[in-house]
Amino acid sequence: MHASVGDRIRIHSRSVGVGERAGDILEVRGPDGAPPYKVRFGDGHESLVYPGPDCLIEPREPED
């Protein structure tokens, strides 16, 4: 998995009734875009994330 600062990460829940979490990647700490990623979630919480198979990276939209 590879990401860049500004990309969005979505973490799908494995539990019934628990919603998906999404956040913005603030920092990429691994070499060449590899994990771990420092992520800020919608509620303002920041966390170091080691994504698993339940995660999806969405590249940031290019600016015009």
PDB file of N, CA and C in Angstrom:
ATOM      1  N   MET A   1       0.846  -1.167   0.000  1.00  0.00           N
ATOM      2  CA  MET A   1       0.000   0.000   0.000  1.00  0.00           C
ATOM      3  C   MET A   1       0.893   1.232   0.000  1.00  0.00           C
ATOM      4  N   HIS A   2       0.525   2.203  -0.829  1.00  0.00           N
ATOM      5  CA  HIS A   2       1.284   3.442  -0.941  1.00  0.00           C
ATOM      6  C   HIS A   2       0.339   4.623  -0.854  1.00  0.00           C
ATOM      7  N   ALA A   3       0.800   5.696  -0.216  1.00  0.00           N
ATOM      8  CA  ALA A   3      -0.006   6.907  -0.079  1.00  0.00           C
ATOM      9  C   ALA A   3       0.897   8.122  -0.087  1.00  0.00           C
ATOM     10  N   SER A   4       0.276   9.280  -0.245  1.00  0.00           N
ATOM     11  CA  SER A   4       0.967  10.570  -0.192  1.00  0.00           C
ATOM     12  C   SER A   4       0.222  11.479   0.767  1.00  0.00           C
ATOM     13  N   VAL A   5       0.915  12.487   1.265  1.00  0.00           N
ATOM     14  CA  VAL A   5       0.274  13.470   2.123  1.00  0.00           C
ATOM     15  C   VAL A   5      -0.871  14.110   1.341  1.00  0.00           C
ATOM     16  N   GLY A   6      -2.020  14.220   1.994  1.00  0.00           N
ATOM     17  CA  GLY A   6      -3.198  14.789   1.352  1.00  0.00           C
ATOM     18  C   GLY A   6      -4.171  13.747   0.828  1.00  0.00           C
ATOM     19  N   ASP A   7      -3.713  12.489   0.694  1.00  0.00           N
ATOM     20  CA  ASP A   7      -4.618  11.420   0.289  1.00  0.00           C
ATOM     21  C   ASP A   7      -5.615  11.160   1.416  1.00  0.00           C
ATOM     22  N   ARG A   8      -6.675  10.467   1.087  1.00  0.00           N
ATOM     23  CA  ARG A   8      -7.710  10.124   2.065  1.00  0.00           C
ATOM     24  C   ARG A   8      -7.672   8.623   2.304  1.00  0.00           C
ATOM     25  N   ILE A   9      -7.870   8.221   3.553  1.00  0.00           N
ATOM     26  CA  ILE A   9      -7.915   6.802   3.893  1.00  0.00           C
ATOM     27  C   ILE A   9      -9.300   6.473   4.426  1.00  0.00           C
ATOM     28  N   ARG A  10      -9.840   5.350   3.973  1.00  0.00           N
ATOM     29  CA  ARG A  10     -11.132   4.856   4.450  1.00  0.00           C
ATOM     30  C   ARG A  10     -10.888   3.500   5.104  1.00  0.00           C
ATOM     31  N   ILE A  11     -11.410   3.352   6.310  1.00  0.00           N
ATOM     32  CA  ILE A  11     -11.250   2.107   7.057  1.00  0.00           C
ATOM     33  C   ILE A  11     -12.632   1.504   7.237  1.00  0.00           C
ATOM     34  N   HIS A  12     -12.871   0.387   6.586  1.00  0.00           N
ATOM     35  CA  HIS A  12     -14.161  -0.305   6.662  1.00  0.00           C
ATOM     36  C   HIS A  12     -14.212  -1.114   7.949  1.00  0.00           C
ATOM     37  N   SER A  13     -15.359  -1.121   8.584  1.00  0.00           N
ATOM     38  CA  SER A  13     -15.528  -1.834   9.837  1.00  0.00           C
ATOM     39  C   SER A  13     -15.739  -3.326   9.597  1.00  0.00           C
ATOM     40  N   ARG A  14     -15.215  -4.117  10.489  1.00  0.00           N
ATOM     41  CA  ARG A  14     -15.429  -5.565  10.432  1.00  0.00           C
ATOM     42  C   ARG A  14     -16.614  -5.977  11.299  1.00  0.00           C
ATOM     43  N   SER A  15     -17.155  -5.029  12.060  1.00  0.00           N
ATOM     44  CA  SER A  15     -18.250  -5.321  12.991  1.00  0.00           C
ATOM     45  C   SER A  15     -19.572  -4.768  12.465  1.00  0.00           C
ATOM     46  N   VAL A  16     -20.620  -5.504  12.688  1.00  0.00           N
ATOM     47  CA  VAL A  16     -21.953  -5.065  12.289  1.00  0.00           C
ATOM     48  C   VAL A  16     -22.358  -3.870  13.148  1.00  0.00           C
ATOM     49  N   GLY A  17     -22.910  -2.844  12.512  1.00  0.00           N
ATOM     50  CA  GLY A  17     -23.387  -1.687  13.237  1.00  0.00           C
ATOM     51  C   GLY A  17     -22.339  -0.613  13.484  1.00  0.00           C
ATOM     52  N   VAL A  18     -21.104  -0.871  13.128  1.00  0.00           N
ATOM     53  CA  VAL A  18     -20.030   0.107  13.296  1.00  0.00           C
ATOM     54  C   VAL A  18     -19.730   0.703  11.927  1.00  0.00           C
ATOM     55  N   GLY A  19     -19.792   2.011  11.827  1.00  0.00           N
ATOM     56  CA  GLY A  19     -19.608   2.679  10.549  1.00  0.00           C
ATOM     57  C   GLY A  19     -18.163   2.752  10.094  1.00  0.00           C
ATOM     58  N   GLU A  20     -18.021   3.141   8.860  1.00  0.00           N
ATOM     59  CA  GLU A  20     -16.713   3.337   8.255  1.00  0.00           C
ATOM     60  C   GLU A  20     -16.062   4.595   8.840  1.00  0.00           C
ATOM     61  N   ARG A  21     -14.735   4.586   8.961  1.00  0.00           N
ATOM     62  CA  ARG A  21     -13.992   5.768   9.395  1.00  0.00           C
ATOM     63  C   ARG A  21     -13.198   6.281   8.207  1.00  0.00           C
ATOM     64  N   ALA A  22     -13.092   7.593   8.118  1.00  0.00           N
ATOM     65  CA  ALA A  22     -12.331   8.204   7.031  1.00  0.00           C
ATOM     66  C   ALA A  22     -11.511   9.349   7.599  1.00  0.00           C
ATOM     67  N   GLY A  23     -10.337   9.563   7.004  1.00  0.00           N
ATOM     68  CA  GLY A  23      -9.488  10.646   7.461  1.00  0.00           C
ATOM     69  C   GLY A  23      -8.498  11.060   6.393  1.00  0.00           C
ATOM     70  N   ASP A  24      -7.818  12.159   6.660  1.00  0.00           N
ATOM     71  CA  ASP A  24      -6.814  12.698   5.747  1.00  0.00           C
ATOM     72  C   ASP A  24      -5.428  12.308   6.222  1.00  0.00           C
ATOM     73  N   ILE A  25      -4.581  11.909   5.296  1.00  0.00           N
ATOM     74  CA  ILE A  25      -3.210  11.535   5.632  1.00  0.00           C
ATOM     75  C   ILE A  25      -2.385  12.803   5.775  1.00  0.00           C
ATOM     76  N   LEU A  26      -1.836  13.005   6.968  1.00  0.00           N
ATOM     77  CA  LEU A  26      -1.045  14.189   7.283  1.00  0.00           C
ATOM     78  C   LEU A  26       0.441  13.956   7.093  1.00  0.00           C
ATOM     79  N   GLU A  27       0.858  12.708   7.300  1.00  0.00           N
ATOM     80  CA  GLU A  27       2.291  12.381   7.245  1.00  0.00           C
ATOM     81  C   GLU A  27       2.461  10.922   6.841  1.00  0.00           C
ATOM     82  N   VAL A  28       3.441  10.682   5.990  1.00  0.00           N
ATOM     83  CA  VAL A  28       3.795   9.321   5.576  1.00  0.00           C
ATOM     84  C   VAL A  28       5.149   9.022   6.203  1.00  0.00           C
ATOM     85  N   ARG A  29       5.206   8.038   7.087  1.00  0.00           N
ATOM     86  CA  ARG A  29       6.441   7.769   7.830  1.00  0.00           C
ATOM     87  C   ARG A  29       7.275   6.637   7.245  1.00  0.00           C
ATOM     88  N   GLY A  30       6.719   5.846   6.353  1.00  0.00           N
ATOM     89  CA  GLY A  30       7.462   4.755   5.737  1.00  0.00           C
ATOM     90  C   GLY A  30       8.177   5.228   4.481  1.00  0.00           C
ATOM     91  N   PRO A  31       9.119   4.436   3.992  1.00  0.00           N
ATOM     92  CA  PRO A  31       9.832   4.802   2.768  1.00  0.00           C
ATOM     93  C   PRO A  31       8.946   4.661   1.529  1.00  0.00           C
ATOM     94  N   ASP A  32       9.080   5.583   0.602  1.00  0.00           N
ATOM     95  CA  ASP A  32       8.373   5.533  -0.686  1.00  0.00           C
ATOM     96  C   ASP A  32       6.861   5.388  -0.559  1.00  0.00           C
ATOM     97  N   GLY A  33       6.258   6.090   0.386  1.00  0.00           N
ATOM     98  CA  GLY A  33       4.809   6.078   0.535  1.00  0.00           C
ATOM     99  C   GLY A  33       4.242   4.914   1.319  1.00  0.00           C
ATOM    100  N   ALA A  34       5.101   4.146   1.950  1.00  0.00           N
ATOM    101  CA  ALA A  34       4.649   2.979   2.713  1.00  0.00           C
ATOM    102  C   ALA A  34       4.179   3.395   4.111  1.00  0.00           C
ATOM    103  N   PRO A  35       3.362   2.573   4.756  1.00  0.00           N
ATOM    104  CA  PRO A  35       2.895   2.855   6.112  1.00  0.00           C
ATOM    105  C   PRO A  35       4.059   2.859   7.107  1.00  0.00           C
ATOM    106  N   PRO A  36       3.832   3.413   8.273  1.00  0.00           N
ATOM    107  CA  PRO A  36       2.594   3.919   8.847  1.00  0.00           C
ATOM    108  C   PRO A  36       2.284   5.332   8.375  1.00  0.00           C
ATOM    109  N   TYR A  37       0.999   5.725   8.585  1.00  0.00           N
ATOM    110  CA  TYR A  37       0.518   7.040   8.194  1.00  0.00           C
ATOM    111  C   TYR A  37      -0.043   7.757   9.420  1.00  0.00           C
ATOM    112  N   LYS A  38       0.260   9.035   9.540  1.00  0.00           N
ATOM    113  CA  LYS A  38      -0.386   9.854  10.561  1.00  0.00           C
ATOM    114  C   LYS A  38      -1.656  10.400   9.917  1.00  0.00           C
ATOM    115  N   VAL A  39      -2.805  10.119  10.539  1.00  0.00           N
ATOM    116  CA  VAL A  39      -4.108  10.426   9.950  1.00  0.00           C
ATOM    117  C   VAL A  39      -4.927  11.295  10.902  1.00  0.00           C
ATOM    118  N   ARG A  40      -5.625  12.291  10.343  1.00  0.00           N
ATOM    119  CA  ARG A  40      -6.601  13.073  11.108  1.00  0.00           C
ATOM    120  C   ARG A  40      -7.986  12.660  10.630  1.00  0.00           C
ATOM    121  N   PHE A  41      -8.787  12.162  11.569  1.00  0.00           N
ATOM    122  CA  PHE A  41     -10.132  11.710  11.262  1.00  0.00           C
ATOM    123  C   PHE A  41     -11.118  12.872  11.355  1.00  0.00           C
ATOM    124  N   GLY A  42     -12.326  12.668  10.898  1.00  0.00           N
ATOM    125  CA  GLY A  42     -13.339  13.704  10.832  1.00  0.00           C
ATOM    126  C   GLY A  42     -13.660  14.360  12.161  1.00  0.00           C
ATOM    127  N   ASP A  43     -13.484  13.636  13.267  1.00  0.00           N
ATOM    128  CA  ASP A  43     -13.772  14.191  14.586  1.00  0.00           C
ATOM    129  C   ASP A  43     -12.588  14.964  15.170  1.00  0.00           C
ATOM    130  N   GLY A  44     -11.493  15.091  14.378  1.00  0.00           N
ATOM    131  CA  GLY A  44     -10.311  15.815  14.824  1.00  0.00           C
ATOM    132  C   GLY A  44      -9.254  14.945  15.471  1.00  0.00           C
ATOM    133  N   HIS A  45      -9.590  13.700  15.782  1.00  0.00           N
ATOM    134  CA  HIS A  45      -8.641  12.763  16.393  1.00  0.00           C
ATOM    135  C   HIS A  45      -7.526  12.434  15.410  1.00  0.00           C
ATOM    136  N   GLU A  46      -6.278  12.444  15.880  1.00  0.00           N
ATOM    137  CA  GLU A  46      -5.141  12.055  15.048  1.00  0.00           C
ATOM    138  C   GLU A  46      -4.567  10.755  15.589  1.00  0.00           C
ATOM    139  N   SER A  47      -4.156   9.887  14.663  1.00  0.00           N
ATOM    140  CA  SER A  47      -3.665   8.575  15.050  1.00  0.00           C
ATOM    141  C   SER A  47      -2.642   8.084  14.039  1.00  0.00           C
ATOM    142  N   LEU A  48      -1.741   7.225  14.496  1.00  0.00           N
ATOM    143  CA  LEU A  48      -0.797   6.559  13.618  1.00  0.00           C
ATOM    144  C   LEU A  48      -1.471   5.275  13.130  1.00  0.00           C
ATOM    145  N   VAL A  49      -1.594   5.121  11.810  1.00  0.00           N
ATOM    146  CA  VAL A  49      -2.354   4.017  11.231  1.00  0.00           C
ATOM    147  C   VAL A  49      -1.438   3.103  10.425  1.00  0.00           C
ATOM    148  N   TYR A  50      -1.535   1.810  10.722  1.00  0.00           N
ATOM    149  CA  TYR A  50      -0.904   0.768   9.920  1.00  0.00           C
ATOM    150  C   TYR A  50      -2.057   0.075   9.193  1.00  0.00           C
ATOM    151  N   PRO A  51      -2.350   0.461   7.954  1.00  0.00           N
ATOM    152  CA  PRO A  51      -3.551  -0.050   7.288  1.00  0.00           C
ATOM    153  C   PRO A  51      -3.498  -1.550   7.016  1.00  0.00           C
ATOM    154  N   GLY A  52      -4.660  -2.164   7.128  1.00  0.00           N
ATOM    155  CA  GLY A  52      -4.813  -3.576   6.836  1.00  0.00           C
ATOM    156  C   GLY A  52      -5.643  -3.772   5.581  1.00  0.00           C
ATOM    157  N   PRO A  53      -6.106  -4.987   5.348  1.00  0.00           N
ATOM    158  CA  PRO A  53      -6.866  -5.280   4.133  1.00  0.00           C
ATOM    159  C   PRO A  53      -8.240  -4.608   4.103  1.00  0.00           C
ATOM    160  N   ASP A  54      -8.680  -4.043   5.234  1.00  0.00           N
ATOM    161  CA  ASP A  54      -9.967  -3.370   5.288  1.00  0.00           C
ATOM    162  C   ASP A  54      -9.855  -1.872   4.994  1.00  0.00           C
ATOM    163  N   CYS A  55      -8.692  -1.430   4.500  1.00  0.00           N
ATOM    164  CA  CYS A  55      -8.452  -0.008   4.226  1.00  0.00           C
ATOM    165  C   CYS A  55      -8.357   0.268   2.729  1.00  0.00           C
ATOM    166  N   LEU A  56      -8.736   1.490   2.373  1.00  0.00           N
ATOM    167  CA  LEU A  56      -8.673   1.946   0.995  1.00  0.00           C
ATOM    168  C   LEU A  56      -8.052   3.337   0.985  1.00  0.00           C
ATOM    169  N   ILE A  57      -7.070   3.549   0.113  1.00  0.00           N
ATOM    170  CA  ILE A  57      -6.439   4.862  -0.050  1.00  0.00           C
ATOM    171  C   ILE A  57      -7.049   5.519  -1.279  1.00  0.00           C
ATOM    172  N   GLU A  58      -7.540   6.746  -1.109  1.00  0.00           N
ATOM    173  CA  GLU A  58      -8.073   7.530  -2.231  1.00  0.00           C
ATOM    174  C   GLU A  58      -7.120   8.679  -2.496  1.00  0.00           C
ATOM    175  N   PRO A  59      -6.523   8.718  -3.685  1.00  0.00           N
ATOM    176  CA  PRO A  59      -5.597   9.809  -3.998  1.00  0.00           C
ATOM    177  C   PRO A  59      -6.296  11.167  -3.935  1.00  0.00           C
ATOM    178  N   ARG A  60      -5.534  12.175  -3.554  1.00  0.00           N
ATOM    179  CA  ARG A  60      -6.100  13.533  -3.466  1.00  0.00           C
ATOM    180  C   ARG A  60      -6.452  14.014  -4.875  1.00  0.00           C
ATOM    181  N   GLU A  61      -7.418  14.893  -4.921  1.00  0.00           N
ATOM    182  CA  GLU A  61      -7.843  15.482  -6.195  1.00  0.00           C
ATOM    183  C   GLU A  61      -6.805  16.497  -6.660  1.00  0.00           C
ATOM    184  N   PRO A  62      -6.403  16.454  -7.927  1.00  0.00           N
ATOM    185  CA  PRO A  62      -5.450  17.458  -8.415  1.00  0.00           C
ATOM    186  C   PRO A  62      -6.082  18.845  -8.411  1.00  0.00           C
ATOM    187  N   GLU A  63      -5.272  19.841  -8.045  1.00  0.00           N
ATOM    188  CA  GLU A  63      -5.766  21.215  -8.034  1.00  0.00           C
ATOM    189  C   GLU A  63      -5.683  21.813  -9.429  1.00  0.00           C
ATOM    190  N   ASP A  64      -6.667  22.624  -9.762  1.00  0.00           N
ATOM    191  CA  ASP A  64      -6.695  23.251 -11.095  1.00  0.00           C
ATOM    192  C   ASP A  64      -5.724  24.393 -11.184  1.00  0.00           C
TER     193      ASP A  64
END
